[in-house]
PDB file of C-alpha atoms in Angstrom:
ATOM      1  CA  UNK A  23       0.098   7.742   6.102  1.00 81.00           C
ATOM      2  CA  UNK A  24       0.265  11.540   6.076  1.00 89.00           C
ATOM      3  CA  UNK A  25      -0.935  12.971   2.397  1.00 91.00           C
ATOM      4  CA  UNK A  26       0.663  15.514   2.183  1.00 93.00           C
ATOM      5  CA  UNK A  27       4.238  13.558   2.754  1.00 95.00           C
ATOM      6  CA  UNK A  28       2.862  11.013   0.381  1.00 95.00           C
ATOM      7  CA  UNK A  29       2.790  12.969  -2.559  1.00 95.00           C
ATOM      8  CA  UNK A  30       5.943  14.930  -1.831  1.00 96.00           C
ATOM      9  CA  UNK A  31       7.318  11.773  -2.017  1.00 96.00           C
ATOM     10  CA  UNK A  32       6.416  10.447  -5.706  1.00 96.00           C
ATOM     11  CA  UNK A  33       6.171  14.161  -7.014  1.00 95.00           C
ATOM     12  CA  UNK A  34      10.326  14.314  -5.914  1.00 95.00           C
ATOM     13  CA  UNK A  35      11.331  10.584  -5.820  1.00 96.00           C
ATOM     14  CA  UNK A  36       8.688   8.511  -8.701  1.00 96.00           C
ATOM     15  CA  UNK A  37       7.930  10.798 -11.033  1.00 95.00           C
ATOM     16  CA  UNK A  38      10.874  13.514 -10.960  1.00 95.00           C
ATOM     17  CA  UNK A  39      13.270  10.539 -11.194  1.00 95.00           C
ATOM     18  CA  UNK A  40      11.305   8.747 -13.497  1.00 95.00           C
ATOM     19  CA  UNK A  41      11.388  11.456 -16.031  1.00 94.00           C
ATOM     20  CA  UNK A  42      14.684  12.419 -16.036  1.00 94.00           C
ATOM     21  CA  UNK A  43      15.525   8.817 -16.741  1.00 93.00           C
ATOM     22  CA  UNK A  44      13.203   8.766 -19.548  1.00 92.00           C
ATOM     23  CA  UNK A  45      14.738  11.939 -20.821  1.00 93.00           C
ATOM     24  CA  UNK A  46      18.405  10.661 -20.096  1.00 93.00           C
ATOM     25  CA  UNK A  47      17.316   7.679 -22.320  1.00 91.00           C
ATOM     26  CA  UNK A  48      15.960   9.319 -25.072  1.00 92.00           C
ATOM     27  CA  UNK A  49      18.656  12.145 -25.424  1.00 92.00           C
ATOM     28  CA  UNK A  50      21.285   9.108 -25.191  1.00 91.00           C
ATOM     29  CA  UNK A  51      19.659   6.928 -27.581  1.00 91.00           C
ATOM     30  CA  UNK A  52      21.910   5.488 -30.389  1.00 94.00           C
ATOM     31  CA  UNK A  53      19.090   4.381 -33.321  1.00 95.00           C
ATOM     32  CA  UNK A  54      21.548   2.244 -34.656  1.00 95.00           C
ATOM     33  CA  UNK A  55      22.690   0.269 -31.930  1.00 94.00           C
ATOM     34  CA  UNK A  56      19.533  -0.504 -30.896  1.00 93.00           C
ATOM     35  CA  UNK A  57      18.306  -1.711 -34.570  1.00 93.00           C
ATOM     36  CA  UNK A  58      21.416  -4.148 -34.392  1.00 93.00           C
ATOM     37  CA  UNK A  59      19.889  -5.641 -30.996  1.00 91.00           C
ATOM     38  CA  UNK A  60      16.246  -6.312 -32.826  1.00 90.00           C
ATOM     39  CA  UNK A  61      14.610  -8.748 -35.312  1.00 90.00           C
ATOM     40  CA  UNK A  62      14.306  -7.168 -38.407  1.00 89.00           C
ATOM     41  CA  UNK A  63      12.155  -9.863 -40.101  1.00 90.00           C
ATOM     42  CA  UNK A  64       9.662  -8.618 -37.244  1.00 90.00           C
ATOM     43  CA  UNK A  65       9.460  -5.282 -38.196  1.00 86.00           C
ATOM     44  CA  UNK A  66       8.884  -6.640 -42.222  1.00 85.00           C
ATOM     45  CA  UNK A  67       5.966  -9.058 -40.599  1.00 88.00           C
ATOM     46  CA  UNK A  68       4.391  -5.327 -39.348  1.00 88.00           C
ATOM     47  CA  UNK A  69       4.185  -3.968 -43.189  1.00 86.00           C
ATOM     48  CA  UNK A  70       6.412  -0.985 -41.223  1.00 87.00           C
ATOM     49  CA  UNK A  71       7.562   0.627 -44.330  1.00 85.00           C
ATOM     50  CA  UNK A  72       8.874   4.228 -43.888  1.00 91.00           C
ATOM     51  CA  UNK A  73      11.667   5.553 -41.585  1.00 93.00           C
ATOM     52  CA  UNK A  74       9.573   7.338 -39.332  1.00 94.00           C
ATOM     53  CA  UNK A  75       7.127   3.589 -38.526  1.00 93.00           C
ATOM     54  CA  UNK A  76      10.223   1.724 -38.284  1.00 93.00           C
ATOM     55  CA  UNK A  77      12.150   4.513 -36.276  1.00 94.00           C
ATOM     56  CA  UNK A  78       9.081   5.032 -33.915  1.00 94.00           C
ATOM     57  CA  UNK A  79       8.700   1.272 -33.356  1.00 92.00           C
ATOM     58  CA  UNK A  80      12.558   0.702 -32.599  1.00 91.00           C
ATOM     59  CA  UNK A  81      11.773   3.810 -30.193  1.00 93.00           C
ATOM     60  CA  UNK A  82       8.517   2.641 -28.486  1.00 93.00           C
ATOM     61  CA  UNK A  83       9.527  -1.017 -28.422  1.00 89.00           C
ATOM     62  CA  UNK A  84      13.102   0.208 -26.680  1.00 89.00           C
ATOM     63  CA  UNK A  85      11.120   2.680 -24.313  1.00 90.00           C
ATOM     64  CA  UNK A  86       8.946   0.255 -23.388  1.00 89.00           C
ATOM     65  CA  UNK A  87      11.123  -2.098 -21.723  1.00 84.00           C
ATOM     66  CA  UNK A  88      13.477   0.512 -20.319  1.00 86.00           C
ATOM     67  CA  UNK A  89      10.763   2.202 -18.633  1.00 89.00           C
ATOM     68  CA  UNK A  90       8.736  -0.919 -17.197  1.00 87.00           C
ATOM     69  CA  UNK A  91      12.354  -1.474 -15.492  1.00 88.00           C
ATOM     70  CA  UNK A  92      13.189   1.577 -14.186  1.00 92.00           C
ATOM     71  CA  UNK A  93       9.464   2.592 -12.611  1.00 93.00           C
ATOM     72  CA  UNK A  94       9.320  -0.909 -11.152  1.00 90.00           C
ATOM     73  CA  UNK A  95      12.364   0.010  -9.215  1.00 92.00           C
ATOM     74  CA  UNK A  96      11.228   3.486  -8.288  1.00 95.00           C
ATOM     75  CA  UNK A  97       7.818   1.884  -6.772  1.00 95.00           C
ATOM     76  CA  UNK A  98       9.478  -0.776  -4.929  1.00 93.00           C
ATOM     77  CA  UNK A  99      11.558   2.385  -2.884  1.00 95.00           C
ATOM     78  CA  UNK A 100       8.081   3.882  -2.610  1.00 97.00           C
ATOM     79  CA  UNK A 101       6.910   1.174  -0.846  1.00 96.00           C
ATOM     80  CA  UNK A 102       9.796   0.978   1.193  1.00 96.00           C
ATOM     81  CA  UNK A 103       9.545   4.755   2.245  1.00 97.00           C
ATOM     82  CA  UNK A 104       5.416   3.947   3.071  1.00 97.00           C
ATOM     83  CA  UNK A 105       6.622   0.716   5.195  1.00 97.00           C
ATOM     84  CA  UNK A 106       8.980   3.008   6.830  1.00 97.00           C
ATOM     85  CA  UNK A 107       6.768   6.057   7.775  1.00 97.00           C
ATOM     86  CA  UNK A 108       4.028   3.713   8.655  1.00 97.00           C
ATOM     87  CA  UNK A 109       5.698   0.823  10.952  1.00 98.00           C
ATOM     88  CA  UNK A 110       8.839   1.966  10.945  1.00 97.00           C
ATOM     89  CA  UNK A 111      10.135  -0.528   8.446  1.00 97.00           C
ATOM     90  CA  UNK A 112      13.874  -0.789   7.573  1.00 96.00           C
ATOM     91  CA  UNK A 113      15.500  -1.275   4.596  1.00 95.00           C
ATOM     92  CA  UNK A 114      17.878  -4.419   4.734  1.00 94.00           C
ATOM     93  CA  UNK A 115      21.269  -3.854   3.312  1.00 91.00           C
ATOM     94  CA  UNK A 116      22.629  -5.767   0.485  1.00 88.00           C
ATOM     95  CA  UNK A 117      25.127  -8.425   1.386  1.00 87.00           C
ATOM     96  CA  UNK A 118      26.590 -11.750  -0.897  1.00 80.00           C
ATOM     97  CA  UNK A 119      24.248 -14.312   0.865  1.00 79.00           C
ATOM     98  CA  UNK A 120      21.219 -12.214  -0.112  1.00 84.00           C
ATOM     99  CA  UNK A 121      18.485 -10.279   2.057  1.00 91.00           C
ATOM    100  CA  UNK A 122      14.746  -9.273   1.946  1.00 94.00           C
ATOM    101  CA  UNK A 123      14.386  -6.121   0.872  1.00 94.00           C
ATOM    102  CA  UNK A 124      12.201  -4.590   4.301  1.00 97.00           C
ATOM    103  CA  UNK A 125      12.572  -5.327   7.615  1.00 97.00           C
ATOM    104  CA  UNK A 126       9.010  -4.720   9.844  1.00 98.00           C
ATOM    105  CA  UNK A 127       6.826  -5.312  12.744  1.00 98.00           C
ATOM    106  CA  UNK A 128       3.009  -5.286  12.524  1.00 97.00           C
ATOM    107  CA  UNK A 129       0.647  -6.807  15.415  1.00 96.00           C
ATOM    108  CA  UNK A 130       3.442  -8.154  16.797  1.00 95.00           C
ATOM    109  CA  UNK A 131       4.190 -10.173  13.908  1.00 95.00           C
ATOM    110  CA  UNK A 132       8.167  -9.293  12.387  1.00 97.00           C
ATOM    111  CA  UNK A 133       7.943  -9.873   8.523  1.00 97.00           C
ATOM    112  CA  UNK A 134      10.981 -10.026   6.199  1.00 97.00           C
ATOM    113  CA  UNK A 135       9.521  -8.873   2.923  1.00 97.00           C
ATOM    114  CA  UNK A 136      11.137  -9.374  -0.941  1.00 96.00           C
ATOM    115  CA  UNK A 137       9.603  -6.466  -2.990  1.00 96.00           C
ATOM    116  CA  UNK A 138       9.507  -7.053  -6.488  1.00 94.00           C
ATOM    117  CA  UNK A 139       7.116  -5.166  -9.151  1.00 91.00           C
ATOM    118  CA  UNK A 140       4.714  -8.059 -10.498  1.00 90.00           C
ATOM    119  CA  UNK A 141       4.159 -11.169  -9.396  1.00 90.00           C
ATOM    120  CA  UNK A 142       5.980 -13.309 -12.776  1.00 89.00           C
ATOM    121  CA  UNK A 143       9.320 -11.774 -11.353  1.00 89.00           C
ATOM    122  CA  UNK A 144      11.610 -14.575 -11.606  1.00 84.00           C
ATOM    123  CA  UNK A 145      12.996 -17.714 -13.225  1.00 90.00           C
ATOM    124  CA  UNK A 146      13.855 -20.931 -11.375  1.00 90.00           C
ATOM    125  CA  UNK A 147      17.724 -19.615 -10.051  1.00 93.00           C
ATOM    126  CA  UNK A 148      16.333 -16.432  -8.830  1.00 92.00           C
ATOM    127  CA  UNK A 149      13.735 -18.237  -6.982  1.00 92.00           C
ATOM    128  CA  UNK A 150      15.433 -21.013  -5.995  1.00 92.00           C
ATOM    129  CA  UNK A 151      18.025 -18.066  -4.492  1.00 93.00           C
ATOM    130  CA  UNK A 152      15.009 -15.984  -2.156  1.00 94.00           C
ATOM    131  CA  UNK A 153      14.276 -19.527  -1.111  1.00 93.00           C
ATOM    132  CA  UNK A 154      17.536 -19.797   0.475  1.00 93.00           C
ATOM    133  CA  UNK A 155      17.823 -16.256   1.779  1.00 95.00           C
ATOM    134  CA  UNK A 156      14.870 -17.174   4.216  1.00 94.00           C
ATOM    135  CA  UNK A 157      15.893 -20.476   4.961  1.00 94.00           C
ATOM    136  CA  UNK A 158      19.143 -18.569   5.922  1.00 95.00           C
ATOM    137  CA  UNK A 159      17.633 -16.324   8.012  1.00 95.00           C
ATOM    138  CA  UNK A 160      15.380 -18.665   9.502  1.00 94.00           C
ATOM    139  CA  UNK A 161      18.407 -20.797  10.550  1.00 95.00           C
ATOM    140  CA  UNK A 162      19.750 -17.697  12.477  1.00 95.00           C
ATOM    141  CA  UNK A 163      16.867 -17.129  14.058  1.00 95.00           C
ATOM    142  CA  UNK A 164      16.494 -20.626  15.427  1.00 94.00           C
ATOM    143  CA  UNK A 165      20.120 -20.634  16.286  1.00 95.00           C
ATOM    144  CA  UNK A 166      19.312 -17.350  18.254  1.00 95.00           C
ATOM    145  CA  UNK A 167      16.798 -19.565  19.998  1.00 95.00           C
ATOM    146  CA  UNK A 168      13.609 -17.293  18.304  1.00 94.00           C
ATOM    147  CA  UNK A 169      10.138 -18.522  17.845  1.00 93.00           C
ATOM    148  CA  UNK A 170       9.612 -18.588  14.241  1.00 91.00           C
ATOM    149  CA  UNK A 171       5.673 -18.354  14.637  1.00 90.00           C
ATOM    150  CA  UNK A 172       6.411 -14.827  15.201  1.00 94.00           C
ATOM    151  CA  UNK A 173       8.013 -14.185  11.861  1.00 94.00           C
ATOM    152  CA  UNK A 174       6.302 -13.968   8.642  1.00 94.00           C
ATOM    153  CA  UNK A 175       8.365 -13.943   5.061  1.00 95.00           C
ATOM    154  CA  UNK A 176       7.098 -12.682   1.963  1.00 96.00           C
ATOM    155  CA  UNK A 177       7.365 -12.200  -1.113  1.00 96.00           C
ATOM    156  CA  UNK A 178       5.394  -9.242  -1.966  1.00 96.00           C
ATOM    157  CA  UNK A 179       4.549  -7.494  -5.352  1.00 95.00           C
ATOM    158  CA  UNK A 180       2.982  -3.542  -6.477  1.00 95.00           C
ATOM    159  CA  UNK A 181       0.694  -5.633  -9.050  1.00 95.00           C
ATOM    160  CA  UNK A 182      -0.869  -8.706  -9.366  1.00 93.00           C
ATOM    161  CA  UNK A 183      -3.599 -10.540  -7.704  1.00 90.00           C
ATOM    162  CA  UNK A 184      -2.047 -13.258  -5.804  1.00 82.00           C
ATOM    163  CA  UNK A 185      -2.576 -13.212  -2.096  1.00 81.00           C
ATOM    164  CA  UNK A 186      -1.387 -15.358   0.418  1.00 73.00           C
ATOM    165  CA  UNK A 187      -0.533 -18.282  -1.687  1.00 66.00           C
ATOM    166  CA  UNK A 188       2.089 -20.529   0.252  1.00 67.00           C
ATOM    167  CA  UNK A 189       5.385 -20.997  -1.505  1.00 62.00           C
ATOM    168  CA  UNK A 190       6.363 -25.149   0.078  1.00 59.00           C
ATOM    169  CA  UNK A 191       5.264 -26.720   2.465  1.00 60.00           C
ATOM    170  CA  UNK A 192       4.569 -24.243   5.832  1.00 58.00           C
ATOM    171  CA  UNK A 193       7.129 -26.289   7.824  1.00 65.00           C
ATOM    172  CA  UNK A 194       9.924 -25.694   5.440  1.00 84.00           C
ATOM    173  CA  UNK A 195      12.442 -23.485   5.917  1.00 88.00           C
ATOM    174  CA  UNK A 196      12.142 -21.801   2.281  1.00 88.00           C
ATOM    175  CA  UNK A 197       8.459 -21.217   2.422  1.00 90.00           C
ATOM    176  CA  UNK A 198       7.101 -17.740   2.106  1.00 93.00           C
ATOM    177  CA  UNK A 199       3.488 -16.129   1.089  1.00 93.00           C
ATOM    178  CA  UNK A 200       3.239 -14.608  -1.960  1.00 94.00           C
ATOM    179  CA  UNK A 201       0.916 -11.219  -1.423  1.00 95.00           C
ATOM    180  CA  UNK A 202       0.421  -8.946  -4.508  1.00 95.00           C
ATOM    181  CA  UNK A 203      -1.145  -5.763  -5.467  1.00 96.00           C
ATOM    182  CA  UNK A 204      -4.249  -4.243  -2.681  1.00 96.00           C
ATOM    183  CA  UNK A 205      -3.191  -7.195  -0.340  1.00 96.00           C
ATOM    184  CA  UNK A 206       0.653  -6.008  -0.433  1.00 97.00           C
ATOM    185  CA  UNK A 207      -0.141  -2.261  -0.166  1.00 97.00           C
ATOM    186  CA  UNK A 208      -1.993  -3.430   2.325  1.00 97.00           C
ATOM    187  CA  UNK A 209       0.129  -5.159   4.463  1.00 97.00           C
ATOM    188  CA  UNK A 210       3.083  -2.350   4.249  1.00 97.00           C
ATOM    189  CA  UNK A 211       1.001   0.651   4.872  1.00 97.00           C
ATOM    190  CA  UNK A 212      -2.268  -0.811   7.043  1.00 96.00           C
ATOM    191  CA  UNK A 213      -5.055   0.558   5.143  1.00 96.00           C
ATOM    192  CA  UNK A 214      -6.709  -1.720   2.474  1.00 96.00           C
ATOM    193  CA  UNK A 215      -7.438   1.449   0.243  1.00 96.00           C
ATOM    194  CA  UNK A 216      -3.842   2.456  -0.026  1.00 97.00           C
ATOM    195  CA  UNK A 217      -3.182   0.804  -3.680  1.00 96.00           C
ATOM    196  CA  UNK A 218      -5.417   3.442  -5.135  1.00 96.00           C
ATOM    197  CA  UNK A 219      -4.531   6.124  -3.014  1.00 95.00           C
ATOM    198  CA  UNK A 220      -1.142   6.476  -4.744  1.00 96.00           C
ATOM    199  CA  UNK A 221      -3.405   6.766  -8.063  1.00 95.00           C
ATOM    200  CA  UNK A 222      -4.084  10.455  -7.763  1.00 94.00           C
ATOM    201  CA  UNK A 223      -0.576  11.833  -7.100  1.00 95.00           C
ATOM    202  CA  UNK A 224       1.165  10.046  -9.440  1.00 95.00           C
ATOM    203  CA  UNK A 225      -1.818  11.247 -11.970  1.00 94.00           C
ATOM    204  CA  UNK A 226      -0.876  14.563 -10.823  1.00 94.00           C
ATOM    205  CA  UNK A 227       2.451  14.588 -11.165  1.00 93.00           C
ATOM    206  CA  UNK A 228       3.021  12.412 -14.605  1.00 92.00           C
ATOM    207  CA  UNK A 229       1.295  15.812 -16.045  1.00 93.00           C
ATOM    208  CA  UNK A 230       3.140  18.141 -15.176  1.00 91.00           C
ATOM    209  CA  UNK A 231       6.304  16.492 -16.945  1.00 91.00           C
ATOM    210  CA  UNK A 232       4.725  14.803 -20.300  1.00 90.00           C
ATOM    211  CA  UNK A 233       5.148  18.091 -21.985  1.00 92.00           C
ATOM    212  CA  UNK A 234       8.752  18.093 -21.817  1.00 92.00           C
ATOM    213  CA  UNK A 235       9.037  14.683 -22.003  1.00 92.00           C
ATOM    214  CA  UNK A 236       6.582  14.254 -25.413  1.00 94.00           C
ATOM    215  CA  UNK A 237       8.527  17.444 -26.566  1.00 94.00           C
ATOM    216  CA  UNK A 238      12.071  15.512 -26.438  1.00 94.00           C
ATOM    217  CA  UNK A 239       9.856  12.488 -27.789  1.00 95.00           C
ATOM    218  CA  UNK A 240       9.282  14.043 -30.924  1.00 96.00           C
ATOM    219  CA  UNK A 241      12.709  15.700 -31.066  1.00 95.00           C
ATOM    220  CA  UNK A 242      14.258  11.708 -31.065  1.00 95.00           C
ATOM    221  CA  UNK A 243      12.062  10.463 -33.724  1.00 96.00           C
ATOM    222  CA  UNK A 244      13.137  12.906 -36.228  1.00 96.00           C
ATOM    223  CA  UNK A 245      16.814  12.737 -35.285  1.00 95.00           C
ATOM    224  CA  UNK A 246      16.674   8.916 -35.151  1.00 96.00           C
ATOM    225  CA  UNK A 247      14.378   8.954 -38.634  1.00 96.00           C
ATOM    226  CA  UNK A 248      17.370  11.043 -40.089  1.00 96.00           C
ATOM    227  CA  UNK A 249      20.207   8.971 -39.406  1.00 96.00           C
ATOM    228  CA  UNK A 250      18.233   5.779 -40.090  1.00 96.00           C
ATOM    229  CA  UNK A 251      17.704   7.388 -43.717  1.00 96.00           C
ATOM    230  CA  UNK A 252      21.028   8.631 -44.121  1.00 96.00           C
ATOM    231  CA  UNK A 253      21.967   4.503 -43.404  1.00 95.00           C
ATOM    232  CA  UNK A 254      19.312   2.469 -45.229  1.00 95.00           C
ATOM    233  CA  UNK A 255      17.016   4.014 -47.702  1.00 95.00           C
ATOM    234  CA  UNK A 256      18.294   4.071 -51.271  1.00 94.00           C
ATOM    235  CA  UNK A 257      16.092   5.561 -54.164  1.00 91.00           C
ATOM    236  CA  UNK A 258      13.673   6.542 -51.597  1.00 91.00           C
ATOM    237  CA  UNK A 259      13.071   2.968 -50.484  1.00 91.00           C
ATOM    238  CA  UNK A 260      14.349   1.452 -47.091  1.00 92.00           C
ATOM    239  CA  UNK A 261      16.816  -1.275 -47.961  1.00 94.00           C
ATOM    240  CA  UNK A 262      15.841  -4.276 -45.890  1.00 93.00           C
ATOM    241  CA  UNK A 263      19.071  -6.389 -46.959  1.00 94.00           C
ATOM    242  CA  UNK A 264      21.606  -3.555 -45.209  1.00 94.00           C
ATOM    243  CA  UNK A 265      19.099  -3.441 -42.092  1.00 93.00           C
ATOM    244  CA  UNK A 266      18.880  -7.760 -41.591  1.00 94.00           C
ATOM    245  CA  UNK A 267      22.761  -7.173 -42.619  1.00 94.00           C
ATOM    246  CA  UNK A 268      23.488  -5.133 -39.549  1.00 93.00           C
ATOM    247  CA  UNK A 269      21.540  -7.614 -37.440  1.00 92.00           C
ATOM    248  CA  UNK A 270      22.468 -11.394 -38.815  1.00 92.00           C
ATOM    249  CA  UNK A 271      25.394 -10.926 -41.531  1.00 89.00           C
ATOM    250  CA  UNK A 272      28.552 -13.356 -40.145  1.00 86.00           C
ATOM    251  CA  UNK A 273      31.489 -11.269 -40.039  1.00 77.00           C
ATOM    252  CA  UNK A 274      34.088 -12.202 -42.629  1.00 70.00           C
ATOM    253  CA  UNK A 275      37.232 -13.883 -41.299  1.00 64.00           C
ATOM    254  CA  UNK A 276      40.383 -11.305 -42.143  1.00 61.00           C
TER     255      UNK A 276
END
């Protein structure tokens, strides 16, 4: 995998993208709407008592989840584009009955890969539905009178540590192997080093944005610390019963 086209790569389509969500999140944020979507008894339990702890711990807690989401995604297409440059993989398109998300050939082996980011992706439907995708696709191949020793389907994840554990019996149509973090990089680029390799640029890249980003940061919390005050402190003290109001009060029948 060429370096130089590497880095291009997350500089324009990981990080750039990455940070402008970030920064489309935060400049959208709504303090309140996101207070009426959380547990106020937890933020109580946390001895949070001014508008700026609570504020920043609506923020971080909020950020936190939005942003696991959205680089996950942005790392599963950077796999794809490696898997591409490297064997010429193909990305499958999306259809009703469900696909893998990369088509490939490696030592003359053809493997239909599901990329997700960790490995504790899914709960029983969601599985249960990749399980059927490659028994699907296993039926048309057998149809198409294929050898299916020649295919390989996976399940493969940027993190984790599993590798190579079968998913079923081998002989069943809905198995798959389960390959996670080195062993995944691995197997979509060819060199067993590449899962740190990717460390550097996106080192490199993440700082040249988290000024603007930790700038706009700032900016939110004392917007978002404003508003919150202007909604729930009384006599200098943040009013708890309006807050667990907003989150839990029954709405009174007309």
């Amino acid at each position: 995998m060429n370096k130089e086209k590497l880095h291009t790569f997350i500089a324009k389509e990981v990080i750039e993208k990455f940070n402008h969500k970030r920064l489309e999140a935060l400049r959208s944020l709504d303090i309140i709407d996101v207070l009426r979507r959380k547990n106020p008894y937890l933020f109580q339990a946390k001895s949070l008592s001014t508008p700026e702890e609570i504020v920043r711990a609506i923020i971080d807690a909020f950020l936190s989840s939005h942003e696991e989401t959205i680089f996950g995604d942005l790392l599963e297409n950077l796999s794809v584009y490696v898997c591409g440059e490297v064997f010429g993989g193909i990305k499958l398109p999306k259809i009703q009955q469900g696909n893998p998300d990369i088509l490939f050939t490696r030592d003359d082996i053809i493997y239909y890969v599901e990329i997700k980011s960790g490995p504790h992706w899914g709960n029983s439907s969601q599985i249960a539905k990749l399980r059927l995708t490659f028994e699907r696709i296993r039926k048309e191949l057998l149809e198409d009178k294929q050898d299916l020793s020649k295919y390989r389907f996976v399940n493969g994840c940027i993190y984790g540590k599993i590798n190579s554990e079968q998913v079923d019996n081998e002989n069943n149509l809905r198995s798959y192997a389960k390959i996670c973090g080195q062993a995944f990089w691995d197997l979509i680029s060819g060199s067993n080093s590449f899962y740190l390799d990717i460390i550097d640029p996106l080192t490199k890249e993440t700082e040249k944005k988290e000024y603007e980003y930790i700038e706009e940061y700032n900016s939110s919390i004392i917007k978002a610390s404003l508003i919150f005050s202007d909604h729930f402190v009384e006599n200098n003290k943040v009013n708890w019963n309006k807050i667990v109001k907003l989150t839990s009060e029954n709405k009174q029948p007309n």
